[in-house]
């Protein structure tokens, strides 16, 4: 059997990854009190054979909340309970980063004592938010003041510090999926006329300041940034994704960022992928994601298009995914009905190979 590039180790000056089969961040909505649970500890420990686990999106502040039952990393209790998760992952030989999250306008007043969610600009979008009382329509958010922006960057820094106390090996800034940093970056959601809006440099400022805040705590080698150009859910749009995202990548390269987690929808007709130019522009660890299977991931690594691949739904359903790739074993199919919320079912009960 030919050995797989996917299963070769990856070393950086700061970190050692046992393989290049990374686990993508996945919200599982199983923290009803917003505090990590014993079940979450088991779930992550089961998946510790990933080269690197990116945790589910984890809010940096109460203001950053937009969904029910997602965990945070801004209270002492959350930090203490995350520590149990990271300890368990380390005991099983794993490496885990915390994905730091602020949803911005993708929220609802019901999560904020009736106050409006915040955003770069007061631009509404068509959508539904799953609130404690069920699905509700989105509202027009409130534009953040400069003071609020500075405080939110500080919230990112504090959360990065909390992640260190909680025993994570690094942090990822969630710059994807139409949440706050992406809302600043893309011109469809940012109409500011101050230093956080207008030019591309200004629109990228928030994301880069949040990244710098994380770097101030961890050093660049233990910080990842997740980007997802052409993501159109959550009402997102940008007039020139290639230019916008390559500018950000250049800025991250200047900072010698440790990991760039770049997500692109699988190729479709007439859409030129951006990741080849990203590969050229970024010299440290590149992780690609979205729609990969063993064969396409192996090809991407062996052809030098990426250093590692993160797997979402396949890792969700296969706690021992690297082993299954190694043995060419059958894969469990993900059960979408149990993606979000619930207990063990569809979470910690996917069978391992015997
Ligand atoms: C249940 C579920 C929850 C997700 N939650 C997050 C999240 O919290 N943060 C994030 O950046 N992406 C999230 N994603 C996106 C995944 O990280 C990944 O980009 C997506 O599943 C595509 O990869 P795949 O084709 O390997 O599944 C989620 C995906 C799924 C299926």
CSV table of C-alpha atoms and ligand atoms in Angstrom, one decimal:
chain,number,residue,atom,x,y,z
A,1,UNK,CA,0.0,0.0,0.0
A,2,UNK,CA,1.4,3.4,-1.0
A,3,UNK,CA,2.0,5.6,2.0
A,4,UNK,CA,-0.1,8.7,2.2
A,5,UNK,CA,1.3,12.3,2.3
A,6,UNK,CA,-1.8,13.1,4.4
A,7,UNK,CA,-0.4,10.9,7.2
A,8,UNK,CA,3.1,12.4,7.3
A,9,UNK,CA,3.9,14.7,10.2
A,10,UNK,CA,4.1,18.5,9.8
A,11,UNK,CA,6.6,20.5,11.9
A,12,UNK,CA,6.8,24.2,12.5
A,13,UNK,CA,9.2,26.0,14.9
A,14,UNK,CA,6.3,26.2,17.4
A,15,UNK,CA,4.2,23.1,16.9
A,16,UNK,CA,4.3,19.4,15.8
A,17,UNK,CA,1.3,18.0,14.0
A,18,UNK,CA,1.3,14.2,13.8
A,19,UNK,CA,-0.4,14.2,10.4
A,20,UNK,CA,-2.1,16.6,7.9
A,21,UNK,CA,-5.6,15.4,8.5
A,22,UNK,CA,-7.0,18.4,10.5
A,23,UNK,CA,-10.4,18.7,12.1
A,24,UNK,CA,-12.4,21.7,10.8
A,25,UNK,CA,-14.2,23.9,13.4
A,26,UNK,CA,-17.7,22.7,13.9
A,27,UNK,CA,-20.5,24.3,16.1
A,28,UNK,CA,-22.4,21.4,17.7
A,29,UNK,CA,-24.6,23.5,20.1
A,30,UNK,CA,-24.2,21.2,23.0
A,31,UNK,CA,-23.3,23.7,25.7
A,32,UNK,CA,-26.7,24.8,27.0
A,33,UNK,CA,-25.1,26.9,29.7
A,34,UNK,CA,-22.4,28.2,27.3
A,35,UNK,CA,-19.9,26.3,29.4
A,36,UNK,CA,-18.0,23.2,27.9
A,37,UNK,CA,-19.4,19.9,29.2
A,38,UNK,CA,-18.1,16.5,30.0
A,39,UNK,CA,-19.7,15.3,26.8
A,40,UNK,CA,-17.7,17.9,24.8
A,41,UNK,CA,-14.6,16.6,26.5
A,42,UNK,CA,-15.3,13.1,25.3
A,43,UNK,CA,-16.1,14.3,21.8
A,44,UNK,CA,-12.9,16.2,21.3
A,45,UNK,CA,-10.8,13.5,23.1
A,46,UNK,CA,-12.2,10.9,20.6
A,47,UNK,CA,-10.9,13.0,17.7
A,48,UNK,CA,-7.4,13.7,19.2
A,49,UNK,CA,-5.7,11.7,16.4
A,50,UNK,CA,-6.3,14.7,14.1
A,51,UNK,CA,-3.1,16.5,13.2
A,52,UNK,CA,-4.8,19.6,14.7
A,53,UNK,CA,-8.3,20.1,16.0
A,54,UNK,CA,-9.9,23.5,15.5
A,55,UNK,CA,-12.5,23.9,18.2
A,56,UNK,CA,-16.1,24.9,17.4
A,57,UNK,CA,-16.6,28.6,17.2
A,58,UNK,CA,-16.3,30.0,20.7
A,59,UNK,CA,-17.6,33.4,21.6
A,60,UNK,CA,-15.2,36.0,22.9
A,61,UNK,CA,-17.9,38.0,24.8
A,62,UNK,CA,-21.6,37.9,25.6
A,63,UNK,CA,-22.0,40.5,22.8
A,64,UNK,CA,-20.5,38.0,20.3
A,65,UNK,CA,-23.3,35.5,20.8
A,66,UNK,CA,-25.7,34.6,18.0
A,67,UNK,CA,-26.8,31.0,18.5
A,68,UNK,CA,-28.2,28.9,21.4
A,69,UNK,CA,-26.0,26.5,23.3
A,70,UNK,CA,-22.6,27.6,21.9
A,71,UNK,CA,-19.7,27.9,24.3
A,72,UNK,CA,-17.8,31.0,25.2
A,73,UNK,CA,-14.3,31.7,26.6
A,74,UNK,CA,-14.8,34.9,28.5
A,75,UNK,CA,-15.8,33.7,32.0
A,76,UNK,CA,-13.7,31.9,34.6
A,77,UNK,CA,-16.1,28.9,34.6
A,78,UNK,CA,-15.8,28.6,30.8
A,79,UNK,CA,-12.0,28.7,31.0
A,80,UNK,CA,-11.9,26.1,33.8
A,81,UNK,CA,-14.2,23.7,31.8
A,82,UNK,CA,-12.3,24.2,28.6
A,83,UNK,CA,-9.2,23.2,30.5
A,84,UNK,CA,-10.8,19.7,31.0
A,85,UNK,CA,-11.3,19.5,27.3
A,86,UNK,CA,-7.7,20.5,26.3
A,87,UNK,CA,-6.3,18.2,29.0
A,88,UNK,CA,-8.2,15.3,27.6
A,89,UNK,CA,-7.1,16.1,24.1
A,90,UNK,CA,-3.4,16.3,25.2
A,91,UNK,CA,-3.7,13.1,27.1
A,92,UNK,CA,-4.6,11.4,23.8
A,93,UNK,CA,-1.7,13.1,22.1
A,94,UNK,CA,-3.7,15.7,20.3
A,95,UNK,CA,-3.2,19.4,19.5
A,96,UNK,CA,-6.2,21.9,19.7
A,97,UNK,CA,-6.7,25.5,18.8
A,98,UNK,CA,-9.6,27.6,20.0
A,99,UNK,CA,-11.7,29.3,17.3
A,100,UNK,CA,-12.4,32.9,18.5
A,101,UNK,CA,-15.8,34.1,17.4
A,102,UNK,CA,-18.0,37.3,17.3
A,103,UNK,CA,-21.1,37.0,15.1
A,104,UNK,CA,-21.7,40.7,14.8
A,105,UNK,CA,-25.0,41.3,13.0
A,106,UNK,CA,-25.8,37.6,12.7
A,107,UNK,CA,-27.6,37.7,16.0
A,108,UNK,CA,-30.8,38.9,17.5
A,109,UNK,CA,-31.9,41.3,20.3
A,110,UNK,CA,-33.2,38.2,22.2
A,111,UNK,CA,-29.6,37.3,23.0
A,112,UNK,CA,-28.7,40.9,24.1
A,113,UNK,CA,-31.5,41.9,26.6
A,114,UNK,CA,-33.4,43.5,23.7
A,115,UNK,CA,-30.5,45.6,22.4
A,116,UNK,CA,-29.6,45.5,18.8
A,117,UNK,CA,-26.7,43.3,17.5
A,118,UNK,CA,-23.6,45.3,16.4
A,119,UNK,CA,-22.0,45.5,13.0
A,120,UNK,CA,-19.7,47.8,11.0
A,121,UNK,CA,-22.7,49.5,9.4
A,122,UNK,CA,-26.4,49.4,10.0
A,123,UNK,CA,-27.2,47.2,7.0
A,124,UNK,CA,-30.0,44.6,7.3
A,125,UNK,CA,-29.9,41.2,5.7
A,126,UNK,CA,-32.6,38.6,5.0
A,127,UNK,CA,-32.2,35.8,7.4
A,128,UNK,CA,-33.4,33.8,10.4
A,129,UNK,CA,-31.8,33.5,13.8
A,130,UNK,CA,-32.4,30.5,16.0
A,131,UNK,CA,-33.2,32.2,19.3
A,132,UNK,CA,-34.2,30.6,22.6
A,133,UNK,CA,-37.8,31.1,21.5
A,134,UNK,CA,-37.3,29.6,18.1
A,135,UNK,CA,-36.6,31.0,14.6
A,136,UNK,CA,-36.9,34.8,14.3
A,137,UNK,CA,-36.2,37.2,11.5
A,138,UNK,CA,-32.9,39.2,11.6
A,139,UNK,CA,-33.1,42.9,12.5
A,140,UNK,CA,-31.1,45.9,11.3
A,141,UNK,CA,-28.0,46.0,13.4
A,142,UNK,CA,-26.4,49.0,15.0
A,143,UNK,CA,-23.1,50.5,13.7
A,144,UNK,CA,-20.3,50.2,16.2
A,145,UNK,CA,-18.6,53.3,17.5
A,146,UNK,CA,-14.8,53.6,17.5
A,147,UNK,CA,-14.7,53.0,21.2
A,148,UNK,CA,-16.8,49.8,20.8
A,149,UNK,CA,-14.4,48.6,18.1
A,150,UNK,CA,-11.4,49.2,20.3
A,151,UNK,CA,-13.2,47.3,23.2
A,152,UNK,CA,-14.0,44.4,20.8
A,153,UNK,CA,-10.4,44.1,19.7
A,154,UNK,CA,-9.5,44.0,23.4
A,155,UNK,CA,-12.1,41.3,23.8
A,156,UNK,CA,-10.3,39.3,21.2
A,157,UNK,CA,-7.1,39.8,23.1
A,158,UNK,CA,-8.6,38.8,26.4
A,159,UNK,CA,-10.2,35.7,24.8
A,160,UNK,CA,-6.8,34.7,23.3
A,161,UNK,CA,-5.3,35.1,26.8
A,162,UNK,CA,-8.2,33.0,28.3
A,163,UNK,CA,-7.5,30.3,25.7
A,164,UNK,CA,-3.9,30.1,26.9
A,165,UNK,CA,-5.0,29.7,30.5
A,166,UNK,CA,-7.5,27.1,29.3
A,167,UNK,CA,-4.6,25.0,27.9
A,168,UNK,CA,-5.2,25.4,24.1
A,169,UNK,CA,-2.2,25.2,21.8
A,170,UNK,CA,-3.1,28.3,19.9
A,171,UNK,CA,-6.1,30.2,18.6
A,172,UNK,CA,-7.9,30.8,15.3
A,173,UNK,CA,-9.5,34.1,14.5
A,174,UNK,CA,-12.9,33.3,12.8
A,175,UNK,CA,-12.6,35.6,9.9
A,176,UNK,CA,-15.1,33.5,7.8
A,177,UNK,CA,-18.8,32.7,7.3
A,178,UNK,CA,-20.1,36.2,7.5
A,179,UNK,CA,-19.3,37.0,11.1
A,180,UNK,CA,-17.9,40.3,12.5
A,181,UNK,CA,-14.4,40.4,11.0
A,182,UNK,CA,-15.8,39.3,7.6
A,183,UNK,CA,-18.5,42.0,7.9
A,184,UNK,CA,-15.8,44.6,8.2
A,185,UNK,CA,-13.7,43.2,5.4
A,186,UNK,CA,-16.3,42.8,2.6
A,187,UNK,CA,-17.7,45.9,1.0
A,188,UNK,CA,-21.3,44.6,0.9
A,189,UNK,CA,-21.5,44.9,4.7
A,190,UNK,CA,-19.2,47.9,5.4
A,191,UNK,CA,-20.1,51.4,4.5
A,192,UNK,CA,-18.1,53.2,7.2
A,193,UNK,CA,-16.3,56.4,6.4
A,194,UNK,CA,-13.8,56.3,9.2
A,195,UNK,CA,-10.5,54.3,9.4
A,196,UNK,CA,-12.5,51.0,9.4
A,197,UNK,CA,-14.2,51.5,6.1
A,198,UNK,CA,-13.8,52.7,2.5
A,199,UNK,CA,-10.5,51.5,1.2
A,200,UNK,CA,-9.5,47.9,1.3
A,201,UNK,CA,-6.8,48.7,3.9
A,202,UNK,CA,-9.4,50.2,6.1
A,203,UNK,CA,-11.9,47.4,5.7
A,204,UNK,CA,-9.2,44.8,6.5
A,205,UNK,CA,-8.1,46.8,9.6
A,206,UNK,CA,-10.5,45.1,12.1
A,207,UNK,CA,-9.5,41.5,11.1
A,208,UNK,CA,-5.9,42.4,11.2
A,209,UNK,CA,-6.1,44.1,14.6
A,210,UNK,CA,-8.0,41.1,16.0
A,211,UNK,CA,-5.2,38.9,14.6
A,212,UNK,CA,-2.5,41.2,16.1
A,213,UNK,CA,-4.3,41.0,19.4
A,214,UNK,CA,-4.0,37.2,19.3
A,215,UNK,CA,-0.4,37.4,18.1
A,216,UNK,CA,0.4,39.7,21.1
A,217,UNK,CA,-0.6,36.8,23.4
A,218,UNK,CA,0.6,33.8,21.5
A,219,UNK,CA,3.2,34.9,19.0
A,220,UNK,CA,2.5,34.6,15.3
A,221,UNK,CA,3.4,30.9,15.0
A,222,UNK,CA,0.4,29.8,17.2
A,223,UNK,CA,-2.2,31.9,15.5
A,224,UNK,CA,-4.5,30.8,12.6
A,225,UNK,CA,-6.8,32.9,10.6
A,226,UNK,CA,-9.8,31.4,8.8
A,227,UNK,CA,-11.0,33.1,5.6
A,228,UNK,CA,-13.8,32.1,3.2
A,229,UNK,CA,-14.1,34.2,0.1
A,230,UNK,CA,-17.3,34.1,-1.9
A,231,UNK,CA,-19.3,33.0,1.1
A,232,UNK,CA,-22.8,34.4,0.4
A,233,UNK,CA,-24.8,33.2,3.3
A,234,UNK,CA,-25.5,35.7,6.1
A,235,UNK,CA,-26.1,38.3,3.4
A,236,UNK,CA,-22.4,38.5,2.5
A,237,UNK,CA,-21.0,40.0,-0.7
A,238,UNK,CA,-17.8,41.6,-1.9
A,239,UNK,CA,-17.2,43.3,-5.3
A,240,UNK,CA,-13.7,41.8,-5.8
A,241,UNK,CA,-13.1,38.8,-3.6
A,242,UNK,CA,-9.8,37.9,-5.2
A,243,UNK,CA,-8.3,41.3,-4.6
A,244,UNK,CA,-9.8,41.6,-1.1
A,245,UNK,CA,-8.6,38.2,0.2
A,246,UNK,CA,-5.2,38.3,-1.4
A,247,UNK,CA,-4.6,41.6,0.2
A,248,UNK,CA,-5.4,40.1,3.6
A,249,UNK,CA,-3.2,37.1,2.9
A,250,UNK,CA,-0.3,39.4,2.0
A,251,UNK,CA,-0.8,41.2,5.3
A,252,UNK,CA,-0.9,37.9,7.2
A,253,UNK,CA,2.3,36.8,5.5
A,254,UNK,CA,4.0,40.0,6.6
A,255,UNK,CA,3.2,39.0,10.2
A,256,UNK,CA,4.6,35.5,9.6
A,257,UNK,CA,1.3,34.1,10.7
A,258,UNK,CA,1.6,30.4,11.7
A,259,UNK,CA,-1.5,29.0,10.0
A,260,UNK,CA,-3.8,30.2,7.2
A,261,UNK,CA,-7.0,28.3,7.1
A,262,UNK,CA,-8.4,29.0,3.7
A,263,UNK,CA,-11.9,27.8,2.7
A,264,UNK,CA,-13.2,27.7,-0.8
A,265,UNK,CA,-16.3,26.1,-2.3
A,266,UNK,CA,-15.3,23.2,-4.6
A,267,UNK,CA,-14.5,24.5,-8.1
A,268,UNK,CA,-17.4,25.4,-10.3
A,269,UNK,CA,-17.6,26.6,-13.9
A,270,UNK,CA,-16.4,30.1,-14.6
A,271,UNK,CA,-15.1,30.7,-11.0
A,272,UNK,CA,-11.3,31.0,-10.8
A,273,UNK,CA,-10.1,29.5,-7.5
A,274,UNK,CA,-8.1,31.9,-5.3
A,275,UNK,CA,-6.2,29.3,-3.3
A,276,UNK,CA,-3.3,28.8,-5.9
A,277,UNK,CA,-2.5,32.5,-5.6
A,278,UNK,CA,-2.8,32.2,-1.8
A,279,UNK,CA,-0.3,29.3,-1.9
A,280,UNK,CA,2.2,31.6,-3.7
A,281,UNK,CA,1.6,34.5,-1.3
A,282,UNK,CA,1.8,32.6,2.0
A,283,UNK,CA,4.9,30.8,3.2
A,284,UNK,CA,3.9,29.1,6.4
A,285,UNK,CA,1.3,26.4,7.1
A,286,UNK,CA,-1.6,26.5,4.6
A,287,UNK,CA,-4.7,24.5,5.4
A,288,UNK,CA,-7.4,24.2,2.8
A,289,UNK,CA,-11.0,23.1,3.4
A,290,UNK,CA,-14.4,22.4,2.0
A,291,UNK,CA,-15.6,19.3,0.3
A,292,UNK,CA,-12.4,17.3,0.4
A,293,UNK,CA,-12.2,13.5,0.6
A,294,UNK,CA,-9.2,11.3,1.1
A,295,UNK,CA,-8.2,11.3,-2.6
A,296,UNK,CA,-8.7,15.0,-3.3
A,297,UNK,CA,-6.9,15.9,-0.1
A,298,UNK,CA,-4.0,13.6,-0.9
A,299,UNK,CA,-3.7,15.1,-4.4
A,300,UNK,CA,-3.7,18.6,-3.0
A,301,UNK,CA,-0.9,17.9,-0.6
A,302,UNK,CA,1.2,15.8,-2.9
A,303,UNK,CA,0.9,18.4,-5.6
A,304,UNK,CA,2.1,21.1,-3.2
A,305,UNK,CA,-1.2,23.0,-3.3
A,306,UNK,CA,-1.5,22.9,0.5
A,307,UNK,CA,0.2,21.6,3.6
A,308,UNK,CA,-2.8,20.1,5.3
A,309,UNK,CA,-6.5,19.7,4.8
A,310,UNK,CA,-9.3,20.2,7.4
A,311,UNK,CA,-12.3,17.9,7.3
A,312,UNK,CA,-15.6,18.9,8.7
A,313,UNK,CA,-18.5,16.4,8.3
A,314,UNK,CA,-16.1,13.5,7.8
A,315,UNK,CA,-14.4,14.1,11.1
A,316,UNK,CA,-17.7,14.7,12.8
A,317,UNK,CA,-18.8,11.2,11.8
A,318,UNK,CA,-15.4,9.4,12.0
A,319,UNK,CA,-13.6,10.0,15.3
A,320,UNK,CA,-10.7,8.0,14.0
A,321,UNK,CA,-10.5,9.5,10.5
A,322,UNK,CA,-6.7,9.4,10.0
A,323,UNK,CA,-6.7,5.7,10.9
A,324,UNK,CA,-9.6,5.0,8.5
A,325,UNK,CA,-7.6,6.8,5.7
A,326,UNK,CA,-4.5,4.8,6.6
A,327,UNK,CA,-6.4,1.5,6.3
A,328,UNK,CA,-8.6,2.6,3.5
A,329,UNK,CA,-11.6,1.6,5.7
A,330,UNK,CA,-15.2,2.5,5.1
A,331,UNK,CA,-16.4,5.8,6.5
A,332,UNK,CA,-19.5,6.4,8.8
A,333,UNK,CA,-21.9,8.7,7.1
A,334,UNK,CA,-22.7,12.0,8.9
A,335,UNK,CA,-26.2,12.3,10.2
A,336,UNK,CA,-27.3,15.9,9.6
A,337,UNK,CA,-30.3,15.6,12.0
A,338,UNK,CA,-27.9,15.5,14.9
A,339,UNK,CA,-25.4,18.2,13.8
A,340,UNK,CA,-26.7,20.8,16.2
A,341,UNK,CA,-28.0,20.3,19.7
A,342,UNK,CA,-28.9,17.1,21.5
A,343,UNK,CA,-26.7,14.8,23.5
A,344,UNK,CA,-24.6,11.7,22.7
A,345,UNK,CA,-26.5,10.7,19.7
A,346,UNK,CA,-24.7,11.8,16.5
A,347,UNK,CA,-22.0,13.3,18.7
A,348,UNK,CA,-20.0,10.8,20.8
A,349,UNK,CA,-21.6,7.6,19.5
A,350,UNK,CA,-20.2,7.3,16.0
A,351,UNK,CA,-18.4,3.9,16.0
A,352,UNK,CA,-14.6,3.7,15.9
A,353,UNK,CA,-12.9,0.9,14.0
A,354,UNK,CA,-12.6,-2.2,16.1
B,1,LIG,C1,-22.1,21.0,11.9
B,1,LIG,C2,-21.2,22.0,11.3
B,1,LIG,C3,-20.8,23.1,12.1
B,1,LIG,C4,-19.9,24.1,11.6
B,1,LIG,N1,-19.5,25.1,12.5
B,1,LIG,C5,-18.5,25.9,12.1
B,1,LIG,C6,-17.9,26.7,13.0
B,1,LIG,O1,-18.2,26.8,14.2
B,1,LIG,N2,-16.8,27.5,12.6
B,1,LIG,C7,-16.4,27.5,11.3
B,1,LIG,O2,-15.5,28.2,10.9
B,1,LIG,N3,-17.0,26.6,10.4
B,1,LIG,C8,-18.0,25.8,10.8
B,1,LIG,N4,-18.5,24.9,9.9
B,1,LIG,C9,-17.9,24.7,8.6
B,1,LIG,C10,-16.8,23.6,8.6
B,1,LIG,O3,-15.7,24.0,9.3
B,1,LIG,C11,-16.3,23.3,7.1
B,1,LIG,O4,-15.9,24.5,6.6
B,1,LIG,C12,-17.4,22.7,6.3
B,1,LIG,O5,-18.1,21.6,7.0
B,1,LIG,C13,-16.9,22.2,5.0
B,1,LIG,O6,-15.9,21.2,5.2
B,1,LIG,P1,-16.3,19.7,4.9
B,1,LIG,O7,-16.7,19.6,3.4
B,1,LIG,O8,-15.0,18.9,5.1
B,1,LIG,O9,-17.4,19.3,5.8
B,1,LIG,C14,-19.4,23.9,10.3
B,1,LIG,C15,-19.8,22.9,9.5
B,1,LIG,C16,-20.7,21.9,10.0
B,1,LIG,C17,-21.0,20.7,9.2
